[in-house]
PDB file of C-alpha atoms in Angstrom:
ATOM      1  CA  UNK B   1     -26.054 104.768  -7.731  1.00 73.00           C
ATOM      2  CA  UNK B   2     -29.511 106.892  -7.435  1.00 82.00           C
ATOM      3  CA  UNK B   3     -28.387 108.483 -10.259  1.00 82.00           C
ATOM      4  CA  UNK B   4     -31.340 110.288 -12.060  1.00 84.00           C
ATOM      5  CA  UNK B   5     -32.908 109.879 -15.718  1.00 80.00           C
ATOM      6  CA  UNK B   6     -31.501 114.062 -17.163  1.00 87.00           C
ATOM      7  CA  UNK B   7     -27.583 112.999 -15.363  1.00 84.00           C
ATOM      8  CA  UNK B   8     -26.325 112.284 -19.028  1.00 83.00           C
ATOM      9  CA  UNK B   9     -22.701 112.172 -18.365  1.00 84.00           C
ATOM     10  CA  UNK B  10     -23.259 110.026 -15.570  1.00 82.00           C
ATOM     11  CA  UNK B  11     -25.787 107.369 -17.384  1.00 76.00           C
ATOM     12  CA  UNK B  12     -23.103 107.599 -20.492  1.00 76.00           C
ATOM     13  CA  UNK B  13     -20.228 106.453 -18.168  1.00 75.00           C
ATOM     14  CA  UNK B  14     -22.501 103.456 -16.480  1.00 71.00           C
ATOM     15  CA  UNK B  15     -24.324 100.307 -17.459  1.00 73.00           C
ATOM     16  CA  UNK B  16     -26.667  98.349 -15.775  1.00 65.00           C
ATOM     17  CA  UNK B  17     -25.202  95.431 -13.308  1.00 66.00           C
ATOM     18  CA  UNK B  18     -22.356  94.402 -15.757  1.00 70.00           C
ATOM     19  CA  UNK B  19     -20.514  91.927 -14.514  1.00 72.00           C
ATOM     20  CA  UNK B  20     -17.079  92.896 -16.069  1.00 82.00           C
ATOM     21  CA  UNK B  21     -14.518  90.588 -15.552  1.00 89.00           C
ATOM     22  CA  UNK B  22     -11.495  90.893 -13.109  1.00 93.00           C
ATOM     23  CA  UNK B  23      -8.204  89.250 -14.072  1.00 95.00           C
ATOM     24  CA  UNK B  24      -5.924  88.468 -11.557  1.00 95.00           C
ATOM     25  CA  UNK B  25      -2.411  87.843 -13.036  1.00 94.00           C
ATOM     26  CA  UNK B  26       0.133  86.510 -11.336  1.00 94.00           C
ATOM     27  CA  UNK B  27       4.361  86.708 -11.984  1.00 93.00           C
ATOM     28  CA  UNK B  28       4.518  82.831 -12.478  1.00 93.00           C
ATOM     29  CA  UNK B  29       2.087  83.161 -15.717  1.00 92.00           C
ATOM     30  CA  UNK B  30      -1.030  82.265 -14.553  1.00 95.00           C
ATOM     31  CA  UNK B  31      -3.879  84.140 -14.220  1.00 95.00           C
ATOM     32  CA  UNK B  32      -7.557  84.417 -12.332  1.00 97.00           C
ATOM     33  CA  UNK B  33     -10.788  85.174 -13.781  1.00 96.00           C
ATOM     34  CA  UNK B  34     -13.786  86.289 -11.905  1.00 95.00           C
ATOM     35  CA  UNK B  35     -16.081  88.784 -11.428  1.00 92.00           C
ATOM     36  CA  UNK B  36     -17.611  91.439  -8.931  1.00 88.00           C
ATOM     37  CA  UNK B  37     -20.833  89.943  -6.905  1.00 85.00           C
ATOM     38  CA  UNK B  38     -24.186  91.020  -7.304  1.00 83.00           C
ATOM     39  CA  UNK B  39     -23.662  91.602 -10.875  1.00 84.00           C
ATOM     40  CA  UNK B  40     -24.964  89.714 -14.262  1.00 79.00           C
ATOM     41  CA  UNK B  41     -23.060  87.228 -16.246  1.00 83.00           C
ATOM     42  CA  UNK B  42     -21.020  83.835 -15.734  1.00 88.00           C
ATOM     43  CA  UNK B  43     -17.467  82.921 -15.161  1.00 93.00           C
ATOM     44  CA  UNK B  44     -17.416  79.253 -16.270  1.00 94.00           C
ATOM     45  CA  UNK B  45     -14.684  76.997 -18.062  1.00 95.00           C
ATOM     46  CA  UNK B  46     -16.782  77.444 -21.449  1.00 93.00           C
ATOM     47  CA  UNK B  47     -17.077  81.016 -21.282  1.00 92.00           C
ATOM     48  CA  UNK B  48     -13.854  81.774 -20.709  1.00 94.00           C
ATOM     49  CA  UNK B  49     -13.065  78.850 -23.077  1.00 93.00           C
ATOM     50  CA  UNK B  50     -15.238  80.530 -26.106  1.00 92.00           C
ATOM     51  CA  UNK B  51     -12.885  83.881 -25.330  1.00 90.00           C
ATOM     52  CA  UNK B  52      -9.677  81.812 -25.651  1.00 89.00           C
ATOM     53  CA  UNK B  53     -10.381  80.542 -28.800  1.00 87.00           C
ATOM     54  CA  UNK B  54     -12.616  83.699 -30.165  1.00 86.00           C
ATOM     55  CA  UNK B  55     -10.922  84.754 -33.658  1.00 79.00           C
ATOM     56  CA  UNK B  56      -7.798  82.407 -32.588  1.00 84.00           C
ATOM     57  CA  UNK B  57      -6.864  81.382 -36.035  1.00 85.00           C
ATOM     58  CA  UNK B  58      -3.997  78.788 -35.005  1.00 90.00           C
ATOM     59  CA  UNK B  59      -3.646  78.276 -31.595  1.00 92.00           C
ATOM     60  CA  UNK B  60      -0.326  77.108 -31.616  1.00 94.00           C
ATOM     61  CA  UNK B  61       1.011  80.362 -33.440  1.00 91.00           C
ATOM     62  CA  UNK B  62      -1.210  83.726 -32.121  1.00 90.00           C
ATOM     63  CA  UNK B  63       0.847  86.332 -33.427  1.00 88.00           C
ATOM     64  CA  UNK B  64       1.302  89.563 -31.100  1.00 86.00           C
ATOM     65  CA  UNK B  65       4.295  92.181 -31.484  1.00 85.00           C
ATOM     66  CA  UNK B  66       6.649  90.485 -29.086  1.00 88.00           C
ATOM     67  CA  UNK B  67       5.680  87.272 -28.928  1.00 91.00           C
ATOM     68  CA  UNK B  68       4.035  84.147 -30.575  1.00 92.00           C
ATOM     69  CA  UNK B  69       1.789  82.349 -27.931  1.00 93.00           C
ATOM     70  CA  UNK B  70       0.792  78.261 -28.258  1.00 95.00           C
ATOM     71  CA  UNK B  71      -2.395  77.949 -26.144  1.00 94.00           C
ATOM     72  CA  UNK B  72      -2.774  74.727 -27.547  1.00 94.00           C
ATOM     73  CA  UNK B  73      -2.031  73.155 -23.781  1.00 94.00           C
ATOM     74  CA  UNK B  74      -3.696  75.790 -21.640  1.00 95.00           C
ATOM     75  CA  UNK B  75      -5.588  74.515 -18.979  1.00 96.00           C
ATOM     76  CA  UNK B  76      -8.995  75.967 -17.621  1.00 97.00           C
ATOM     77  CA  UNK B  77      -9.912  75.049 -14.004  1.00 97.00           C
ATOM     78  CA  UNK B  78     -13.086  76.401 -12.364  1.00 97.00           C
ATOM     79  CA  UNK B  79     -12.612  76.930  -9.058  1.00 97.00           C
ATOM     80  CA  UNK B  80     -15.555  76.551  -6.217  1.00 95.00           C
ATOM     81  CA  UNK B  81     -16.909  79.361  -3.997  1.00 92.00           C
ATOM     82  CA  UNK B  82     -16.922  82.248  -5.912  1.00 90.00           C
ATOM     83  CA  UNK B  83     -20.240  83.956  -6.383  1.00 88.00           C
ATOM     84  CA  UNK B  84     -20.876  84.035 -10.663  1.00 89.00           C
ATOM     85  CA  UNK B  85     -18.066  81.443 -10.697  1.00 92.00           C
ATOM     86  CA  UNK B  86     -14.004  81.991 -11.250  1.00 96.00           C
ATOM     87  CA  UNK B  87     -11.339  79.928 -13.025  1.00 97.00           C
ATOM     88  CA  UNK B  88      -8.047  79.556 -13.024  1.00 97.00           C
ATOM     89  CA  UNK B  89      -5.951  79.510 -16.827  1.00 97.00           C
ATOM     90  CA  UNK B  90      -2.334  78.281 -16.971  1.00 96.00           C
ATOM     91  CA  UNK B  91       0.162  76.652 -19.631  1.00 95.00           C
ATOM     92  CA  UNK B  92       0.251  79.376 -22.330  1.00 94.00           C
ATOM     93  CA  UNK B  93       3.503  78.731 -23.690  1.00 95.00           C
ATOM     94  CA  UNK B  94       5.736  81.626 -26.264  1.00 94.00           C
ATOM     95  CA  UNK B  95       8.017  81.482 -28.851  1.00 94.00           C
ATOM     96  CA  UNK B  96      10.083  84.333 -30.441  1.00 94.00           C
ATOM     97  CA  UNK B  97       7.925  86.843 -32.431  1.00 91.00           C
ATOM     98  CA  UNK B  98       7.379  86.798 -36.104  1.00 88.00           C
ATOM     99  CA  UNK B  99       9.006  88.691 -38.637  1.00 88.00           C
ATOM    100  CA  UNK B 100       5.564  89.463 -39.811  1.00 81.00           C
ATOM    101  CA  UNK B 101       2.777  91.536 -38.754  1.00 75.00           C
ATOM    102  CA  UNK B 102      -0.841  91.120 -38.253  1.00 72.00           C
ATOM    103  CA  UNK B 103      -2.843  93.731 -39.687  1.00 76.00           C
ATOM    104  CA  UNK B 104      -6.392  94.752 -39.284  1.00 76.00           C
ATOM    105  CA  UNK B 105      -7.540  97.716 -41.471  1.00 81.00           C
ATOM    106  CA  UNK B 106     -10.509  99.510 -43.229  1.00 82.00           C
ATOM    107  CA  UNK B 107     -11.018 100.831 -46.582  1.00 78.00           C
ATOM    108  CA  UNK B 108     -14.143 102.614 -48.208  1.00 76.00           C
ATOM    109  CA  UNK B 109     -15.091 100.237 -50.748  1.00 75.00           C
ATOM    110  CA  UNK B 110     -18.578 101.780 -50.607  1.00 77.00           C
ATOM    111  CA  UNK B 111     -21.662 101.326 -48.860  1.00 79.00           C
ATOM    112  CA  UNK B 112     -23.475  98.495 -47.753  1.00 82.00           C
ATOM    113  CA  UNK B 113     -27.495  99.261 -46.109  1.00 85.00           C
ATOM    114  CA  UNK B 114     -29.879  96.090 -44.723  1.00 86.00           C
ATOM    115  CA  UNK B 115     -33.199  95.974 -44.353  1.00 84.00           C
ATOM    116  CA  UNK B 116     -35.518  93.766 -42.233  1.00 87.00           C
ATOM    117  CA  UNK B 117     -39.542  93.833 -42.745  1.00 86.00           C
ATOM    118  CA  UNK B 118     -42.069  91.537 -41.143  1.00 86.00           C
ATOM    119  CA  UNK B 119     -44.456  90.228 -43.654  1.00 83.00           C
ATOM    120  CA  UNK B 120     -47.984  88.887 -42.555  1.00 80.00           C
ATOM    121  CA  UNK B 121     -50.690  87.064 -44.033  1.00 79.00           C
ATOM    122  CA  UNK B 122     -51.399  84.584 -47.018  1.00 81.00           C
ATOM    123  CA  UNK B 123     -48.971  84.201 -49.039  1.00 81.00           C
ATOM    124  CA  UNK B 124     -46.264  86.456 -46.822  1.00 82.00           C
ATOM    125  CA  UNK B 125     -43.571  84.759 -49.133  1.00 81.00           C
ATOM    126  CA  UNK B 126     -44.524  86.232 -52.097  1.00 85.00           C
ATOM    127  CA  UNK B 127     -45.400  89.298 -50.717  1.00 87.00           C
ATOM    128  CA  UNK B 128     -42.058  89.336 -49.247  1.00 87.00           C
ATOM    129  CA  UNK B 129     -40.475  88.750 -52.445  1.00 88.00           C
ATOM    130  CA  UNK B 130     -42.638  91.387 -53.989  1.00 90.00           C
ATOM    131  CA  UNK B 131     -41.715  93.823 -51.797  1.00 90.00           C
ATOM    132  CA  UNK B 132     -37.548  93.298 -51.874  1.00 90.00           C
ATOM    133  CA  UNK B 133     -38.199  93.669 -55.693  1.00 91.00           C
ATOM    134  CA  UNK B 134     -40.665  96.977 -55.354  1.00 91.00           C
ATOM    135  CA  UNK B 135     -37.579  98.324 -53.142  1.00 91.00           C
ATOM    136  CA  UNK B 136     -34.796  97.606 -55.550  1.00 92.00           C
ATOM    137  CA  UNK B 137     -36.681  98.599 -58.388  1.00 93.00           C
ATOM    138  CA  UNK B 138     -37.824 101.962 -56.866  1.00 92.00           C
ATOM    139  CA  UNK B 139     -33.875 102.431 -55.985  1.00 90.00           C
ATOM    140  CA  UNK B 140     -32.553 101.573 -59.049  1.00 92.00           C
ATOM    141  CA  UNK B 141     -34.635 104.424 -60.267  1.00 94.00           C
ATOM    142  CA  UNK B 142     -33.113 106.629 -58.010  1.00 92.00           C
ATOM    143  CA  UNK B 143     -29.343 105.826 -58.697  1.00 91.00           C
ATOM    144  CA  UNK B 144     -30.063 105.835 -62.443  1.00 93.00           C
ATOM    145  CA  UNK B 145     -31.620 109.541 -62.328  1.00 95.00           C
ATOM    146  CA  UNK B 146     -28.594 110.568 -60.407  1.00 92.00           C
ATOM    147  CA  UNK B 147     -26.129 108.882 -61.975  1.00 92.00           C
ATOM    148  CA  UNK B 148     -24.818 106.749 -59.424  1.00 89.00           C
ATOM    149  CA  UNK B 149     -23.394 102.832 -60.500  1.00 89.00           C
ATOM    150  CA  UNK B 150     -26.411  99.941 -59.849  1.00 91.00           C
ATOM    151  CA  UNK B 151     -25.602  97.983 -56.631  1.00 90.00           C
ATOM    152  CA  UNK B 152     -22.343  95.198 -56.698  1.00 89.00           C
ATOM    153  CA  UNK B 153     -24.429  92.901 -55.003  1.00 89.00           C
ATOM    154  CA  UNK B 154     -28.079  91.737 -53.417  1.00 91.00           C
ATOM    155  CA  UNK B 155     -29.041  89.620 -51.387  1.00 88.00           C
ATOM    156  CA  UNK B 156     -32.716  88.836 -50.682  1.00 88.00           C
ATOM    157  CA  UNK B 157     -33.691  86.008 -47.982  1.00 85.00           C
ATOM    158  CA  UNK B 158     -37.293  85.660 -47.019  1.00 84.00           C
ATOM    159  CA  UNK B 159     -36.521  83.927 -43.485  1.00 81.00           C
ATOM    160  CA  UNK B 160     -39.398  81.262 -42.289  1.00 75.00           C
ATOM    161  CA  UNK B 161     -39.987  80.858 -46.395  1.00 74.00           C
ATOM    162  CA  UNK B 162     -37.045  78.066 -45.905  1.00 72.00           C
ATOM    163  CA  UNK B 163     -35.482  79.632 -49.231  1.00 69.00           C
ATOM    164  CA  UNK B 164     -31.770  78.359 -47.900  1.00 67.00           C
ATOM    165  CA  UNK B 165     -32.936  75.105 -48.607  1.00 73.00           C
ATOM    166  CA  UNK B 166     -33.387  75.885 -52.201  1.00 73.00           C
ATOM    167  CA  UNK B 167     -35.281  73.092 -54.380  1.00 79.00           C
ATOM    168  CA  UNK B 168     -35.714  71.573 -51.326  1.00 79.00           C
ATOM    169  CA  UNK B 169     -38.062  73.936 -49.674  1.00 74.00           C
ATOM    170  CA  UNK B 170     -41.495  73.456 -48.312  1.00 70.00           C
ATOM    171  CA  UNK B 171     -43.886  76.577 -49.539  1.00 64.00           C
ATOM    172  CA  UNK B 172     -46.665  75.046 -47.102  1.00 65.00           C
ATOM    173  CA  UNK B 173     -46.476  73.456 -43.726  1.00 62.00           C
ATOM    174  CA  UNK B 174     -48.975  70.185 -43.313  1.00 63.00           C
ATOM    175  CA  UNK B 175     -51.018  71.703 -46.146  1.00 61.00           C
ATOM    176  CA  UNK B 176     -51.144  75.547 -45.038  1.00 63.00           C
ATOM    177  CA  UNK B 177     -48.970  78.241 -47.123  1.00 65.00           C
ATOM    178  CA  UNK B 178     -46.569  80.303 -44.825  1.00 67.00           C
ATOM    179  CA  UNK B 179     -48.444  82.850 -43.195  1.00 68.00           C
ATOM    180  CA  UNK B 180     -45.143  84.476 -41.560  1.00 73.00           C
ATOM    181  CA  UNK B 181     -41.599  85.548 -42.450  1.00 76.00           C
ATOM    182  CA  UNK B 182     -39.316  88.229 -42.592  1.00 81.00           C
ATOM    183  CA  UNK B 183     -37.486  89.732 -45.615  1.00 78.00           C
ATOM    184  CA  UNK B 184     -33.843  90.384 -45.315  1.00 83.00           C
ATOM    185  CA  UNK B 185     -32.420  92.422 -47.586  1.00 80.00           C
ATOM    186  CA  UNK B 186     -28.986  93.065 -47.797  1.00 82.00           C
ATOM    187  CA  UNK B 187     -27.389  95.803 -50.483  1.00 81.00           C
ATOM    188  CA  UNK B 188     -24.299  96.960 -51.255  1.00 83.00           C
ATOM    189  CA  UNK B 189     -22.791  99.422 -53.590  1.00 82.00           C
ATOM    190  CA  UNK B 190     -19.599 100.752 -54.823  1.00 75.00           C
ATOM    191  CA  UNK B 191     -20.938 104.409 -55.493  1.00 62.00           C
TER     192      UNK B 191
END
């Protein structure tokens, strides 16, 4: 839109060529999927597909309010000349709702930090190792002077050390030691 870099309200209310999906629903059920032209993305049978079934659990019993909906015989038809593509979904089928309800919620349960550091150089494994155990110990030291509860749990991957393969892990590639990987560290705690 021209707009320029210091228009703040404007650039928080925008994104760049998003190519949001329209949904055309008609009385009978059935509904069309496509999207504005000129703009990013794809409207394909397995991308709308993947959203069908995204966090489904059963798909013969998704549980809404006022309704229980079987997808389990929904059809997905792309359907030709539409710029970024366009399908057509039909056969979701509903039963009666359930006397239950489906609840998603948040508690504090404490906190939970990650960190990610590149490690470089001969034997980057064990420097990566060193260095998740140089953090926790240097934290540890922290909660204990202030009283705070050690962490619930910790997780330390070195990724490209092939640690999830556990005694089955290479520590050298054709001969040469890992010269690459990243530590992941992942900490949580209850205080």
């Amino acid at each position: 839109f021209g707009w320029n870099r210091d228009e703040f309200d404007l650039l928080a209310a925008g994104r760049h060529n998003i190519g949001f999906p329209i949904v055309e629903c008609s009385s009978e059920g059935d509904l069309i999927i496509s999207k504005p032209p000129d703009t990013g993305g794809l409207i394909s049978f397995g991308t709308v597909a993947e959203q069908l079934v995204y966090e489904l659990g059963n798909p013969q019993r998704y549980l809404l309010p006022d309704v229980t909906c079987d997808f389990s015989e929904v059809s997905i038809t792309e359907i030709p000349g539409f710029e970024g593509g366009a399908v057509k979904v039909h056969g979701a089928k509903g039963s009666p709702p359930s006397t239950f309800y489906k609840v998603s919620a948040t508690y504090l349960d404490g906190f939970r930090a990650t960190a990610v550091c590149p490690v470089g150089g001969p034997k980057a494994v064990q420097k990566g190792k060193l260095t998740a155990e140089s953090i926790l110990k240097r934290t540890r030291l922290m909660f204990s002077q202030l009283g705070y509860e050690d962490y619930s749990a910790v997780n330390i991957q070195v990724l490209g050390s092939e640690d999830t393969y556990g005694p089955h892990a290479r520590r050298s590639i054709d001969g040469v030691s890992i010269q690459w990987s990243v530590l992941k560290l992942l900490l949580t705690s209850s205080s």
